[in-house]
Tab-separated table of C-alpha atoms in Angstrom:
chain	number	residue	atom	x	y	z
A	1	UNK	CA	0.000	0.000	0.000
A	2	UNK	CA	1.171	3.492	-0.964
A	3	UNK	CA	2.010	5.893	2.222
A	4	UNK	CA	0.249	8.697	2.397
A	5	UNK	CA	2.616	10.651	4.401
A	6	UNK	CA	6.111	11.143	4.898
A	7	UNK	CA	7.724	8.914	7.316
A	8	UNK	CA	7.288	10.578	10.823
A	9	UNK	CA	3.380	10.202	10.029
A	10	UNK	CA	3.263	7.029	8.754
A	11	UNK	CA	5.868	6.118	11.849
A	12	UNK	CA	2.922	7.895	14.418
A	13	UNK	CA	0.168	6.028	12.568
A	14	UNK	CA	2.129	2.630	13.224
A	15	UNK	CA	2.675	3.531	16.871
A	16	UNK	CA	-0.768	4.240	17.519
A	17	UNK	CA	-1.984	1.572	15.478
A	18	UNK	CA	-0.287	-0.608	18.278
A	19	UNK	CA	-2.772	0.245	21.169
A	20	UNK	CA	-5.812	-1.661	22.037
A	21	UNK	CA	-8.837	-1.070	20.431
A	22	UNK	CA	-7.246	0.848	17.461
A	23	UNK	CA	-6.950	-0.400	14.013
A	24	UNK	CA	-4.717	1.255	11.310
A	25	UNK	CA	-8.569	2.795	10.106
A	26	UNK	CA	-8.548	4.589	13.519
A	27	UNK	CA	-5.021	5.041	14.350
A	28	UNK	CA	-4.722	7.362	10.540
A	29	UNK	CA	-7.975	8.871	12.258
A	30	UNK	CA	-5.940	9.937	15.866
A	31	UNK	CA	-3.057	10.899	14.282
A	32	UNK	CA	-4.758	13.297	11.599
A	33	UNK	CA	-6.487	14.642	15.388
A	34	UNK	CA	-3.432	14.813	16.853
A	35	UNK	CA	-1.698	16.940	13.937
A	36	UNK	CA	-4.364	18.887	13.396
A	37	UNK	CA	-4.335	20.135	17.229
A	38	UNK	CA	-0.799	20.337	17.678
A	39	UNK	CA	-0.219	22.841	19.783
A	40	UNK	CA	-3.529	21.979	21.527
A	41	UNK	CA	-3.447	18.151	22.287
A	42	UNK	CA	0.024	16.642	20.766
A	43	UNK	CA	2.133	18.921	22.684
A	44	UNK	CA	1.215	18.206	26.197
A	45	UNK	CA	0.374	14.612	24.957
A	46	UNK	CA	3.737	13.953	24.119
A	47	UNK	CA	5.394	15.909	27.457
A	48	UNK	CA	3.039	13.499	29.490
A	49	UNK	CA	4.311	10.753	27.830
A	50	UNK	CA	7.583	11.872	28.478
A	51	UNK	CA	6.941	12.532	31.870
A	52	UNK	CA	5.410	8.566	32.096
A	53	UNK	CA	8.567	7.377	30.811
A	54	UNK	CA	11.026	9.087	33.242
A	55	UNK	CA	8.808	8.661	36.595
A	56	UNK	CA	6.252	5.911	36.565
A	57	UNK	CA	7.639	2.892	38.326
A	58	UNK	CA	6.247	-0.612	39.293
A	59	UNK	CA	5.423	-0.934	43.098
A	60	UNK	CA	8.144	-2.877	45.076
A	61	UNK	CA	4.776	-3.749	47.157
A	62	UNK	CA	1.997	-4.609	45.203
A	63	UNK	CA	2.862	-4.323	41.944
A	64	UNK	CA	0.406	-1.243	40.665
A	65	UNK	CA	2.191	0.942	38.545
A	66	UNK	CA	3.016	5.172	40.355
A	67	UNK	CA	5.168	7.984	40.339
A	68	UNK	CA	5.871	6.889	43.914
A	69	UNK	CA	7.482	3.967	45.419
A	70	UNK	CA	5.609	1.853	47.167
A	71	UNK	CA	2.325	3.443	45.408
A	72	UNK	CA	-0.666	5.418	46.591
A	73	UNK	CA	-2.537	3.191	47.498
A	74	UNK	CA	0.252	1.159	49.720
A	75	UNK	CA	0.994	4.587	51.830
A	76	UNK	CA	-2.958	5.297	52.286
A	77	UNK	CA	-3.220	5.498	56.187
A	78	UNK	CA	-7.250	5.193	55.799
A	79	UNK	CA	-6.749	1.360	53.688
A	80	UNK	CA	-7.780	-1.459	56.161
A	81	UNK	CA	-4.329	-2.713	56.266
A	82	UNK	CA	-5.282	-6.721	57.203
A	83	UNK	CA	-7.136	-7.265	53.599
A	84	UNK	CA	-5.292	-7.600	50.546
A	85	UNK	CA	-7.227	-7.533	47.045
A	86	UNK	CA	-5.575	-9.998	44.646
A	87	UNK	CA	-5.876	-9.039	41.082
A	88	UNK	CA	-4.494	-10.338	37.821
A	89	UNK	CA	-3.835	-6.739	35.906
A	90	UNK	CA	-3.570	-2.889	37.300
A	91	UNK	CA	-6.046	-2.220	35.131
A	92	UNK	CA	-8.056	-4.587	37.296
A	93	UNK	CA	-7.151	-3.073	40.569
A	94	UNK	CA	-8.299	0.667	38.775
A	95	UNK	CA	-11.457	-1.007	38.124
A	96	UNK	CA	-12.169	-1.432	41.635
A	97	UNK	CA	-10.812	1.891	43.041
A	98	UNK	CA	-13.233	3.150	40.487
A	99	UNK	CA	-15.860	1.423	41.591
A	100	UNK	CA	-15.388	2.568	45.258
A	101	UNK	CA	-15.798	-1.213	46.267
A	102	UNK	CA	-13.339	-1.721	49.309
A	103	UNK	CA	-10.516	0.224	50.900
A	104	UNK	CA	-8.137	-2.193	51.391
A	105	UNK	CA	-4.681	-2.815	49.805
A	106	UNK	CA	-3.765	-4.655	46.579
A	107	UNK	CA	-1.524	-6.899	45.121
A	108	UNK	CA	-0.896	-7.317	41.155
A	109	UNK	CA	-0.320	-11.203	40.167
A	110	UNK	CA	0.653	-9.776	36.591
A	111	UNK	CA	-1.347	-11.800	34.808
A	112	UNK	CA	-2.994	-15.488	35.615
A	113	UNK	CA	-2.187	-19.113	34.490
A	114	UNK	CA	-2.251	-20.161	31.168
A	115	UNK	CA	-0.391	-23.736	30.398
A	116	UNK	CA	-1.194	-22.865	26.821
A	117	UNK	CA	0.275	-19.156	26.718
A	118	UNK	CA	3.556	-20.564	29.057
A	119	UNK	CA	2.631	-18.415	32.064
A	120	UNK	CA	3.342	-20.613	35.085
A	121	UNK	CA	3.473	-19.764	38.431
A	122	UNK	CA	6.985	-18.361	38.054
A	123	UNK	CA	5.985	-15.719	35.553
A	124	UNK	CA	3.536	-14.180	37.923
A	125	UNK	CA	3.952	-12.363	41.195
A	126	UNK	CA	2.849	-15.435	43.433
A	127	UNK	CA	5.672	-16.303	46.021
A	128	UNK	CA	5.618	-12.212	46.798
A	129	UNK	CA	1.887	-13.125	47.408
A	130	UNK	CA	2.475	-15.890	49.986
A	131	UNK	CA	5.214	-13.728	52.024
A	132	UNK	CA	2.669	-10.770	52.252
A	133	UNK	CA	-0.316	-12.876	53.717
A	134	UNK	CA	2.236	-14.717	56.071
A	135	UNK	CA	2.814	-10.812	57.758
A	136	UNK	CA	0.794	-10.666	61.430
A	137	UNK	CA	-1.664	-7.950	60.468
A	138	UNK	CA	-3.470	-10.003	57.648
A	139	UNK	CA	-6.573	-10.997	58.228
A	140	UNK	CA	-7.962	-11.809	54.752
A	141	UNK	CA	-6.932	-12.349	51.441
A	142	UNK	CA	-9.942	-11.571	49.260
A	143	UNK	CA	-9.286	-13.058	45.125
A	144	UNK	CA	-10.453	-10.383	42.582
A	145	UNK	CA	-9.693	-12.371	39.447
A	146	UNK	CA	-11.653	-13.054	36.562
A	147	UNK	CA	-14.473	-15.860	35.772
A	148	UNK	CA	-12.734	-17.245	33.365
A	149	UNK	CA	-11.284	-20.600	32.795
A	150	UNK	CA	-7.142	-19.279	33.551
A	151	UNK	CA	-8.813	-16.561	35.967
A	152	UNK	CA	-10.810	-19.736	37.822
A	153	UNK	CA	-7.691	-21.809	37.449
A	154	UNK	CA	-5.322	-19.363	38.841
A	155	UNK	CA	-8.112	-18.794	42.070
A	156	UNK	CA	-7.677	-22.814	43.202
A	157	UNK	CA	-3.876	-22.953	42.557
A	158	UNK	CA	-3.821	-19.584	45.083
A	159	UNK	CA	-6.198	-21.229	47.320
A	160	UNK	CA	-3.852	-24.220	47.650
A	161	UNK	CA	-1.085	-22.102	48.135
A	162	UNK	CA	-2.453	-19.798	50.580
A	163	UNK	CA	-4.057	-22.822	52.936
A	164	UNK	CA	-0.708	-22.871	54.654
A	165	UNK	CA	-0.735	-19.210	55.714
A	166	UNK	CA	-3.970	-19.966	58.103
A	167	UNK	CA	-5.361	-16.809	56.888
A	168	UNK	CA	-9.563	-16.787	55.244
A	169	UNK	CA	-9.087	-16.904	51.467
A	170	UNK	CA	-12.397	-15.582	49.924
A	171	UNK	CA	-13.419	-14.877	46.236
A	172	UNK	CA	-15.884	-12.347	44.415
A	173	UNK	CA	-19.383	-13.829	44.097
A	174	UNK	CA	-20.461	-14.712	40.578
A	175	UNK	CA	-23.856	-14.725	39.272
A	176	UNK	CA	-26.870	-12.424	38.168
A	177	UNK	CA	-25.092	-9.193	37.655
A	178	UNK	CA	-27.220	-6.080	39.029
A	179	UNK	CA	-29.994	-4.851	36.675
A	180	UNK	CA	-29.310	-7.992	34.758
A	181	UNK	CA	-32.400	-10.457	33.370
A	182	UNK	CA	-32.349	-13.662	32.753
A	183	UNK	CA	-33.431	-14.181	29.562
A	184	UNK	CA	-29.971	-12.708	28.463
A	185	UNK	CA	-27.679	-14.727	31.148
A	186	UNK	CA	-25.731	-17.688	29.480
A	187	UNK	CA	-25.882	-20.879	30.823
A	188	UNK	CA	-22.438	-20.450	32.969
A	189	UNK	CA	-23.606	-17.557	35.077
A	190	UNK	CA	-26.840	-18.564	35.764
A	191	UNK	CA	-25.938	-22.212	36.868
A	192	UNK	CA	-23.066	-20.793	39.319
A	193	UNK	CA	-26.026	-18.019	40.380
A	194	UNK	CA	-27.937	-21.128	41.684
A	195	UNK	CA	-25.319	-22.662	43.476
A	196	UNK	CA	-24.043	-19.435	44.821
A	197	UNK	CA	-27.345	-18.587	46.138
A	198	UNK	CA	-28.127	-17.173	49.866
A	199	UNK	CA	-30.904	-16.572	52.423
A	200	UNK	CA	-32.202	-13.145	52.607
């Protein structure tokens, strides 16, 4: 296909054509945007970028992603410091600060199991895991991961591994989501709904 462009475009178009969610159709699309509102948008864009690159670290704690180390959330004085959230993915652990579901501190597995994919338990962020819930103060380890089949798989191999730490291991309920019917549920959720079921 014939470029369009000079090279720095085409070069911007290719960058931004690697992000989720944008396909070379859309990523020609942002970058026209961009261009158009230089001074406006790509400007500051690209100083916050730069800024990204020189200060955002990984937490030596958790493992969310800050210009501070350890993180936000793992100096908060007001987080119940006895929980900890296990999630696969900081954008996971966002998810639930945006949500406002629990104040409590995190920690980022980096991913879950997959046999297929080659991510064992040594690729992910599991033994750090083990030596946090082992510390006096917790009092819960609470699994935020996802209902699928590696998100499921990763929650039992955890659950094994934590059972020697003595402290509760508890999981997200699954089920009828809120201002869901039935009629639209698939078979999976609405047979764990049943099983998961409670008194009121």
């Amino acid at each position: 296909m014939r470029a369009a462009a000079g090279p720095e475009i085409e070069r911007l178009i290719q960058l931004l054509a690697r992000l989720p969610g944008l396909g070379p159709r859309s990523a020609r699309r942002a970058a026209l945007f961009l261009i158009k509102k230089r001074e406006l948008l790509m400007t500051p864009l690209a100083a916050a970028l730069q800024t990204a690159l020189e200060k955002i670290e990984v937490c030596r704690v958790c493992g969310n992603i800050d210009s501070q180390n350890p993180c936000t959330v793992c100096t908060d004085p007001k987080r119940d410091r006895g929980v900890i959230v296990v999630v696969a993915d900081v954008a996971d652990l966002w998810a639930l600060e945006r949500a406002q579901a629990i104040r409590a501190r995190y920690h980022v597995l980096g991913g879950t199991l997959s046999p297929l994919d080659g991510v064992g338990p040594q690729e992910l962020a599991i033994d750090a895991l083990i030596a946090r819930a082992r510390a006096p103060e917790i009092a819960e380890v609470i699994l935020a991961l996802n209902a699928t089949v590696d998100g499921q798989t990763t929650a039992h191999y955890l659950a094994e591994r934590l059972a020697g730490t003595e402290v509760p291991v508890t999981r997200l309920a699954h089920g009828v989501p809120v201002g869901g019917e039935l009629d639209w549920l698939d078979d999976g959720t609405l047979a764990t709904a049943f099983k998961a079921r409670r008194a009121l």
